Tab-separated table of C-alpha atoms in Angstrom:
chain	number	residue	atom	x	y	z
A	29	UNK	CA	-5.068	-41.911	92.140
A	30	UNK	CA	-4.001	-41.594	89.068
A	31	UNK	CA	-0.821	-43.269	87.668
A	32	UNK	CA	1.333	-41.822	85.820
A	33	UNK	CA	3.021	-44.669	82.934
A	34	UNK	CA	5.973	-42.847	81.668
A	35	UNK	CA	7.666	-46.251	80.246
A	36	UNK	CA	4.734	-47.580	78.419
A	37	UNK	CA	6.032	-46.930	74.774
A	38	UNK	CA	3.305	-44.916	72.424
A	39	UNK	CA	3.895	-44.843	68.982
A	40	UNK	CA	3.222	-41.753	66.850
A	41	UNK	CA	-0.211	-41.853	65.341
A	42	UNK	CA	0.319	-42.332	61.029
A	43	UNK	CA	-0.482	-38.556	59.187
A	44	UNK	CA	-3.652	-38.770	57.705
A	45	UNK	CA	-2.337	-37.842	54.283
A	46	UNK	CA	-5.540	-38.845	52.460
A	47	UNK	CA	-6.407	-34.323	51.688
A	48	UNK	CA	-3.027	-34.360	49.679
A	49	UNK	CA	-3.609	-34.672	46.315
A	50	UNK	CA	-6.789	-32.122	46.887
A	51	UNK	CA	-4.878	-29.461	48.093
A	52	UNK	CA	-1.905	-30.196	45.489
A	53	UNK	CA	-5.161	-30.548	42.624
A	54	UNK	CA	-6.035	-27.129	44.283
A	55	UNK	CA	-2.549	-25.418	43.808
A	56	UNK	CA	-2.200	-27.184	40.252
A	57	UNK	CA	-5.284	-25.530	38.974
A	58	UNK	CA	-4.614	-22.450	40.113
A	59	UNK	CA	-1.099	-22.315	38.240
A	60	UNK	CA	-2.701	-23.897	35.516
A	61	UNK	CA	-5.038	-21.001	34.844
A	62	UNK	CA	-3.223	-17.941	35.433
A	63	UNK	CA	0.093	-19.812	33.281
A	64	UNK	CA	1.112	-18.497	30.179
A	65	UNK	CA	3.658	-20.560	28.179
A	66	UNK	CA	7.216	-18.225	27.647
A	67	UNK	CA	6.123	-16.993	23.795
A	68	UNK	CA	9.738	-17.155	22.665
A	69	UNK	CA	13.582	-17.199	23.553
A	70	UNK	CA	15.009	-13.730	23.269
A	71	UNK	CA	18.082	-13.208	21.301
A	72	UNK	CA	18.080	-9.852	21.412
A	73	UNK	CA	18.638	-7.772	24.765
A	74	UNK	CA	15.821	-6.156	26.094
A	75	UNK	CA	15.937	-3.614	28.676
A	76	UNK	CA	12.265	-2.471	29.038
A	77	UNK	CA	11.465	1.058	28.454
A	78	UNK	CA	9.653	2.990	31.355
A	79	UNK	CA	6.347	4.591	31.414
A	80	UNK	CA	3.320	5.442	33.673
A	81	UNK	CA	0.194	5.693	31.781
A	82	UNK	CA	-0.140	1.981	30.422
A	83	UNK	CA	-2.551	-0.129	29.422
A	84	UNK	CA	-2.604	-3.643	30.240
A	85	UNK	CA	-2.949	-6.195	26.679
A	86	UNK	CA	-5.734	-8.446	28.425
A	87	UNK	CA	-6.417	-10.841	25.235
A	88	UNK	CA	-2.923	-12.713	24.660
A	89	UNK	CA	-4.441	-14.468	21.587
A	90	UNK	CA	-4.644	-10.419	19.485
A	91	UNK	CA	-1.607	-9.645	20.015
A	92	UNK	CA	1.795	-9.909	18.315
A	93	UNK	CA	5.343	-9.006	19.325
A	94	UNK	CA	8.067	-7.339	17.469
A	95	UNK	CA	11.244	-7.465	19.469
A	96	UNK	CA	13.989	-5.180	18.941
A	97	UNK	CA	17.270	-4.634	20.447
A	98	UNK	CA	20.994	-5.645	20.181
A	99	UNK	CA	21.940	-9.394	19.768
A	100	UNK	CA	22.746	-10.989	23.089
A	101	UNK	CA	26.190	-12.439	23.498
A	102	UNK	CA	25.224	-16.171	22.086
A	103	UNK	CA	24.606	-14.320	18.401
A	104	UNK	CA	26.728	-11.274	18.507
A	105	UNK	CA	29.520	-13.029	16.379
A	106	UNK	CA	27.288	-13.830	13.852
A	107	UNK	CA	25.317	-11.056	13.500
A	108	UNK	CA	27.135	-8.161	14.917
A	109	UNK	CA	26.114	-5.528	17.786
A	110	UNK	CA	23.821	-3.176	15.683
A	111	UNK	CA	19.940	-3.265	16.667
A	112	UNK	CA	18.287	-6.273	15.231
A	113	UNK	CA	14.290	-6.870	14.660
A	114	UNK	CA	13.209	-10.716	16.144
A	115	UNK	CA	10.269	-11.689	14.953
A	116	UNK	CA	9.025	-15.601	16.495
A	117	UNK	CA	12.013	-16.983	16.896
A	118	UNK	CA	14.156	-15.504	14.217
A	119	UNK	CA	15.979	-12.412	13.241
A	120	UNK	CA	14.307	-10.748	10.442
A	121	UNK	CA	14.854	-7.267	8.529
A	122	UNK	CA	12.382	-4.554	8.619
A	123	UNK	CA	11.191	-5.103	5.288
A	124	UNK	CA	9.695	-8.733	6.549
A	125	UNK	CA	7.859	-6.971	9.228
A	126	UNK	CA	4.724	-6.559	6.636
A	127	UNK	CA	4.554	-9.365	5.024
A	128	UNK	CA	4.830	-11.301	8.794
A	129	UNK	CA	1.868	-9.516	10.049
A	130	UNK	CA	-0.399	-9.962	6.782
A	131	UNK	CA	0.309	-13.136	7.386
A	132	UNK	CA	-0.246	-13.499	11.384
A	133	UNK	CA	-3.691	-11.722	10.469
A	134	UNK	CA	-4.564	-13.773	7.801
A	135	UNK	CA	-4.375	-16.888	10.376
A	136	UNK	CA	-6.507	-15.216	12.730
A	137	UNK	CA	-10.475	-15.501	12.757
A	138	UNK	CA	-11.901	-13.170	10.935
A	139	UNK	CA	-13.959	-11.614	13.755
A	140	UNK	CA	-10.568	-10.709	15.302
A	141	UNK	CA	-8.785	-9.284	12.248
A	142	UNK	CA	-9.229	-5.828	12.727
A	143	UNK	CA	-8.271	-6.303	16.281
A	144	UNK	CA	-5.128	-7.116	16.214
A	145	UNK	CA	-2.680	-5.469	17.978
A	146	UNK	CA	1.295	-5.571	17.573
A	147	UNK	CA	3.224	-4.639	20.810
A	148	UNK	CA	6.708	-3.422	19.706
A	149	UNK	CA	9.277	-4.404	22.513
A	150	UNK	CA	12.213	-2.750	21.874
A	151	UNK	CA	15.128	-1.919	24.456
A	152	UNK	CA	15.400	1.417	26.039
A	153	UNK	CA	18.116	2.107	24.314
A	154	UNK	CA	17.255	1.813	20.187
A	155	UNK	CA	17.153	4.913	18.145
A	156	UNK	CA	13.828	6.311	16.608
A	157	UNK	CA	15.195	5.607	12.983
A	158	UNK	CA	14.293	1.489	13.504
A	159	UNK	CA	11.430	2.807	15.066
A	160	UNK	CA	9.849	4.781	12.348
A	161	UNK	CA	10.773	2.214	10.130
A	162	UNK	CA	8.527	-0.201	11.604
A	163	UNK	CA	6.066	1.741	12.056
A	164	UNK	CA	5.503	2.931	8.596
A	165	UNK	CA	5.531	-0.945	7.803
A	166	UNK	CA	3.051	-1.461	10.109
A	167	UNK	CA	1.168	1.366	8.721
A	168	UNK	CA	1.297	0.173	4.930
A	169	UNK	CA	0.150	-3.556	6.786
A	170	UNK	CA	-3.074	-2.180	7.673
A	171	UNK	CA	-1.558	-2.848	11.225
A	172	UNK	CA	-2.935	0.388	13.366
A	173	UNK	CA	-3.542	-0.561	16.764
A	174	UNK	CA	-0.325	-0.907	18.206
A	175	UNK	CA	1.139	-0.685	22.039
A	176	UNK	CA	4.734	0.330	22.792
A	177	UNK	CA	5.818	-2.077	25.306
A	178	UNK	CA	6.893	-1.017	28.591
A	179	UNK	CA	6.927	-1.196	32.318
A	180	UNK	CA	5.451	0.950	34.952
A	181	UNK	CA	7.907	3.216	36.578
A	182	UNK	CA	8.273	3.616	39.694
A	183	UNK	CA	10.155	6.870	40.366
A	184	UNK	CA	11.506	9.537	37.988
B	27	UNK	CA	-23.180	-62.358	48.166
B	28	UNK	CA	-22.120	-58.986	46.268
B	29	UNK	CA	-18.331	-59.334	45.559
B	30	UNK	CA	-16.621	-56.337	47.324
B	31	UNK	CA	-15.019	-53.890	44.712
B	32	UNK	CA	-11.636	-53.625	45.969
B	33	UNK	CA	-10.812	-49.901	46.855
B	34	UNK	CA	-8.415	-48.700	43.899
B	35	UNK	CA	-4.968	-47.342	45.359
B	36	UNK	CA	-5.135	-43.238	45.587
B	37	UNK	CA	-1.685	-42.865	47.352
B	38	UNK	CA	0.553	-42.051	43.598
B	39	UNK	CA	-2.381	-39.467	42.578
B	40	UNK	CA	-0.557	-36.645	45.305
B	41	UNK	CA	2.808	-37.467	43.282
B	42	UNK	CA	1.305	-37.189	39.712
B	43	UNK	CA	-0.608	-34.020	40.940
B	44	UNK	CA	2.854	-32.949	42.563
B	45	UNK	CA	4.732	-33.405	39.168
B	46	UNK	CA	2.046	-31.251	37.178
B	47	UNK	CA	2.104	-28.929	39.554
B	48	UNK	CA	6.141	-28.675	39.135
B	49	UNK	CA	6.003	-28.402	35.389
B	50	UNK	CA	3.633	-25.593	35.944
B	51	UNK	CA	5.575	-23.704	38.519
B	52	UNK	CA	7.843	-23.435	36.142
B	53	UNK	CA	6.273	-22.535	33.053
B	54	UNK	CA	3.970	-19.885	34.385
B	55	UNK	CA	4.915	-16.373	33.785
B	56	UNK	CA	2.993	-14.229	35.899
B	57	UNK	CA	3.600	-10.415	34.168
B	58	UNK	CA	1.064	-9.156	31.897
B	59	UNK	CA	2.538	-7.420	29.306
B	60	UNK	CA	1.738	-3.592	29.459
B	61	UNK	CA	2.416	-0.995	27.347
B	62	UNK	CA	1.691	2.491	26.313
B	63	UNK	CA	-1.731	2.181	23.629
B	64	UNK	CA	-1.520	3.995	20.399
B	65	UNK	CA	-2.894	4.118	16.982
B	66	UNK	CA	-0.966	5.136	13.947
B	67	UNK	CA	-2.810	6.759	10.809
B	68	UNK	CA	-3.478	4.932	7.902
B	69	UNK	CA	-1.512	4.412	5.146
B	70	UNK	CA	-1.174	7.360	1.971
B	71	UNK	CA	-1.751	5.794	-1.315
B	72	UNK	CA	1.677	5.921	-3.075
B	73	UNK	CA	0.056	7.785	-5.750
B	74	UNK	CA	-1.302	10.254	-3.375
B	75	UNK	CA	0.494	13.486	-2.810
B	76	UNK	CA	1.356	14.451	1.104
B	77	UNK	CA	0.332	17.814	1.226
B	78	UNK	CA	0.436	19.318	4.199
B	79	UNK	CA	-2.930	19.503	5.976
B	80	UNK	CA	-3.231	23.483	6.582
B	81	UNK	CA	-3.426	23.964	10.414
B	82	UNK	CA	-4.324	27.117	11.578
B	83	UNK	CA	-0.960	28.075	13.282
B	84	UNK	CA	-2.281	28.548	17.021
B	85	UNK	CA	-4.665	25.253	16.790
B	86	UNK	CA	-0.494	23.087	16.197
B	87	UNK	CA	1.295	22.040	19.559
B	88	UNK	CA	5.186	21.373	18.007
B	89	UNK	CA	7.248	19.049	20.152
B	90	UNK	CA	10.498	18.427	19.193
B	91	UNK	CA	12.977	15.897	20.510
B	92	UNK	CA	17.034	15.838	18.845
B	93	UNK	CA	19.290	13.384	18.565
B	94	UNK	CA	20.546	14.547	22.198
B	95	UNK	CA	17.041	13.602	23.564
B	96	UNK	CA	16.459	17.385	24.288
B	97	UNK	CA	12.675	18.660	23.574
B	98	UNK	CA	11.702	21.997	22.286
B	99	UNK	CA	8.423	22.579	22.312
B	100	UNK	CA	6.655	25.792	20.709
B	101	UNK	CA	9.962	27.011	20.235
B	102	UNK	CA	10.694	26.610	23.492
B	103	UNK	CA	13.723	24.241	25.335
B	104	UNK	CA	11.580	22.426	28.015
B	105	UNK	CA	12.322	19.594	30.406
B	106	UNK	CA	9.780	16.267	29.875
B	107	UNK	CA	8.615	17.219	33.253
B	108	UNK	CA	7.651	20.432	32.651
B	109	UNK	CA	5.873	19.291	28.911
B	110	UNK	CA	2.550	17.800	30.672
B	111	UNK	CA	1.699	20.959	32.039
B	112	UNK	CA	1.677	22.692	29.041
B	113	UNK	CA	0.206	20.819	26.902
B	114	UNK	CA	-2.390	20.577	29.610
B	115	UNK	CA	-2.160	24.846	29.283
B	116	UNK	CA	-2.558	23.884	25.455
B	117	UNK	CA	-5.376	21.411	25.155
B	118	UNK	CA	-7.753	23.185	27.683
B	119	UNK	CA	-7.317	26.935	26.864
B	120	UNK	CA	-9.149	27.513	29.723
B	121	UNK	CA	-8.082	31.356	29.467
B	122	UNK	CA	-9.147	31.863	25.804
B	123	UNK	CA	-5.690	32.964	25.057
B	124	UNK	CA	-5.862	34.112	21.307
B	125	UNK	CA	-2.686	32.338	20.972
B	126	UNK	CA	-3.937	28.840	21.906
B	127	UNK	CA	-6.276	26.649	20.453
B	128	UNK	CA	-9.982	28.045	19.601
B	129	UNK	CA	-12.216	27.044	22.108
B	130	UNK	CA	-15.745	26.287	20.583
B	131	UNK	CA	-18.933	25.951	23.034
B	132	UNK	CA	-21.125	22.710	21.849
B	133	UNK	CA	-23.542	21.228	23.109
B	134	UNK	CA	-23.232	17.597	23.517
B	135	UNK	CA	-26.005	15.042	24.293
B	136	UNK	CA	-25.616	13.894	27.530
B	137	UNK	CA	-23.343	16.511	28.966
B	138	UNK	CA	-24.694	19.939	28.112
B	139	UNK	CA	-22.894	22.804	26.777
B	140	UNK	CA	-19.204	21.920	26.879
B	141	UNK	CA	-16.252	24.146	25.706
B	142	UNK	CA	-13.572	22.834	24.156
B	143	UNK	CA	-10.430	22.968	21.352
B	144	UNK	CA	-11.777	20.677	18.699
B	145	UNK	CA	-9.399	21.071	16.787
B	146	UNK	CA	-6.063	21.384	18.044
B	147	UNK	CA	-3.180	18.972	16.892
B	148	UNK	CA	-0.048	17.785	19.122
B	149	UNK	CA	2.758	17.077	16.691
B	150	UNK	CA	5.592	15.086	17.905
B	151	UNK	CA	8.229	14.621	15.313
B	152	UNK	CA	11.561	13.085	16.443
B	153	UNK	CA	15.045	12.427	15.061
B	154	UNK	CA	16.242	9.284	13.350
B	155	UNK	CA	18.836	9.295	16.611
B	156	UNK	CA	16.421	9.910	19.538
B	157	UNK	CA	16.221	7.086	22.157
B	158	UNK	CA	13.528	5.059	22.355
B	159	UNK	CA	13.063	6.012	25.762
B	160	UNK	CA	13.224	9.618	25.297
B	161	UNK	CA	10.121	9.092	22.674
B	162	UNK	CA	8.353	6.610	24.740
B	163	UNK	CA	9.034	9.610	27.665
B	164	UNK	CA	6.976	12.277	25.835
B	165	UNK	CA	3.896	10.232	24.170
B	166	UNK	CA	3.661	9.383	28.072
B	167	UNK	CA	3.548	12.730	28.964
B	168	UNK	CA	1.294	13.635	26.603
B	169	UNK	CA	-0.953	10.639	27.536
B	170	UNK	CA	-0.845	11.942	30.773
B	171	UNK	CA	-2.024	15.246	29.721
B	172	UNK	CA	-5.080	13.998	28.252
B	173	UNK	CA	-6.023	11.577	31.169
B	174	UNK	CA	-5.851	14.065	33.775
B	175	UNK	CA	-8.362	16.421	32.013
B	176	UNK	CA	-10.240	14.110	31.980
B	177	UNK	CA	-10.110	12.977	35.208
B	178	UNK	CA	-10.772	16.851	36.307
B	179	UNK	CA	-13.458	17.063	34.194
B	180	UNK	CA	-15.279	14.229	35.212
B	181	UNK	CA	-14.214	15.547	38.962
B	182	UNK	CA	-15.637	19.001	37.880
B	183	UNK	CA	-19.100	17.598	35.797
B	184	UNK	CA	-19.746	14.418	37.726
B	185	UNK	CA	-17.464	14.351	41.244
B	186	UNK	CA	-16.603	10.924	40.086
B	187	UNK	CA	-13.466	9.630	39.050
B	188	UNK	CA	-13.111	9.307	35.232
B	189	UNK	CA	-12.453	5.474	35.333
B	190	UNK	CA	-15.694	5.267	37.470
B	191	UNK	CA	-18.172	6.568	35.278
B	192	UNK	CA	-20.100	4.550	33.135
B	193	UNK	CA	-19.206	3.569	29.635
B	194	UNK	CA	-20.774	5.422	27.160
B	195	UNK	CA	-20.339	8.777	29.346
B	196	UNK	CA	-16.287	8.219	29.242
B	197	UNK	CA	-16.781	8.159	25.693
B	198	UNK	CA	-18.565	11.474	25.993
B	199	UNK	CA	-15.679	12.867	28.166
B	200	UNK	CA	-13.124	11.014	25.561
B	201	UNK	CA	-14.944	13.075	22.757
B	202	UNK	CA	-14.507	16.478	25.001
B	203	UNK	CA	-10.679	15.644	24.998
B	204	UNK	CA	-9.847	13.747	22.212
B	205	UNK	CA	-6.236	12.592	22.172
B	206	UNK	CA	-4.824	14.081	18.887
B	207	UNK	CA	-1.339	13.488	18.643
B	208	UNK	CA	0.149	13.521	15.393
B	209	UNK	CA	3.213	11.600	14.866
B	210	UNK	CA	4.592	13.209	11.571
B	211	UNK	CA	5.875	11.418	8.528
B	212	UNK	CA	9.248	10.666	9.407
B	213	UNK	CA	11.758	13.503	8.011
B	214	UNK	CA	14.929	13.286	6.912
B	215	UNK	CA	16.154	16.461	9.044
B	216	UNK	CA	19.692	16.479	6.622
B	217	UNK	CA	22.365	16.210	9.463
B	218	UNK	CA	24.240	13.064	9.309
């Protein structure tokens, strides 16, 4: 018959642990390849535009931003509440905008020159005048191929 | 007797893989920026006149958009909703109408005798106070226009899906309905 030791103590067998670090390698790599480092800090609000028919800029390493919008809070004393242009990590007038991107093309490789593409992120809310301004200095930088940033929307 | 190699300690490799891990958890940003593709004209030599190309009148699509983000297009006061249908009306001429574009029949390598407006031009001009929204509102509308004739004529000459077929015939089908959207040389319209 069999007998039934309820008092004999057993002790919890140790976790094998030893697959850890393989999953943990597995998750890291997987993070590490779809990552993309945050390009810049804003200092301008952006509240993205909305549109349906986009395009999705696949090669990070042709394109360039132009942020505009109203300073956020942090810079609004200093520079007012009008509609700034960031470029990198700085506020910059339109006029800059040219010389900026002859001079983000010029550090490109040459194969990718005439690539290039310059995504203008600007908040829903700018007028067209800032707009066409940019775009005619984009247009005198030999800077055609551009994408007007925005986000796909989801109802009307 | 071979001296034993002693087995190297493995158990801090989860934590160090557990820190990277962290630090790229948090860096990652996961949204692929998207946007709305378009190419601007080159540059006019300063010491080049803008003269106005001549346009035959019924070959120009006119869109309009004020300073109160209203459209009027051909004349007309329209609703962004109702503008992809008409340029659709516009850029296909499937009628003939005399007062749309003129429809020429060409034969194209590849997809045999095709008819379509060649040379019809979508002008958008806009206000110095229009929202960039507003602008962003109608090139997507007229974007729109464009990739659903070609979608229904690749349905129509293929019964494929546009994005299905191969390359080089989407270029074919690009050439049929070539997006030709003019942004004009920004205007000072007077006003304020």
């Amino acid at each position: 018959m069999a007998k039934i030791r309820r008092n004999e103590k057993r002790e919890m067998p140790a976790l094998n642990t030893s697959s850890l670090p393989d999953i943990i390698f597995m998750l890291l790599f997987f993070f590490m390849t779809v990552t993309s480092m945050k390009e810049v800090s804003l200092k301008v609000n952006i509240h993205n535009a909305q549109a349906t028919e986009l395009t999705k800029l696949e090669q990070k390493s042709l394109v360039r931003y132009i942020y505009v919008g109203t300073p956020t809070d942090d810079y609004r004393k200093q520079y007012g509440a009008e509609t700034r242009v960031q470029l990198d990590d700085a506020f910059a007038e339109v006029g800059e905008i040219e010389n900026y991107i002859v001079n983000e093309r010029s550090a490109m490789a040459e194969s990718d020159q005439g690539r290039m593409i310059v995504s203008i992120k600007a908040d829903k809310d700018t007028r067209m005048g800032v707009i066409s301004d940019i775009k005619q200095a984009l247009r005198r930088a030999y800077a055609l191929r551009i994408s007007y940033s925005a986000t796909q929307r989801t109802s009307y | 007797m071979a001296k034993k190699v002693p087995q190297i300690n493995a158990s801090s490799m989860a934590d160090i893989s557990f820190l990277l891990l962290i630090f790229f958890l948090v860096t990652t940003s996961m949204d692929v920026n998207s946007g709305l593709s378009r190419r601007l004209p080159a540059p006019v030599p300063p010491d080049q006149k803008v003269d106005d190309m001549k346009i035959n009148k019924r070959n120009l699509f006119v869109v309009k958009i004020n300073s109160y983000n209203q459209l009027l297009v051909q004349g007309q006061e329209m609703s962004v909703k109702q503008l992809k249908a008409k340029a659709k009306e516009f850029i296909a001429n499937e009628n003939e109408d005399p007062n749309l574009p003129v429809v020429f029949t060409e034969v194209i390598p590849g997809l045999g005798e095709v008819k379509y407006t060649k040379d019809h031009v979508i002008s958008v001009q806009n206000d110095v106070d229009t929202q960039y929204q507003a602008y962003l509102d109608v090139q997507n509308e007229l974007v729109a226009a464009y990739n659903e004739l070609r979608e229904e004529y690749s349905q129509k000459r293929f019964h494929r899906s546009y994005s299905e077929l191969p390359e080089e015939v989407q270029k074919l089908v690009q050439k049929v309905y070539s997006q030709r959207i003019s942004e004009a040389e920004p205007k000072n319209y007077g006003g304020k």
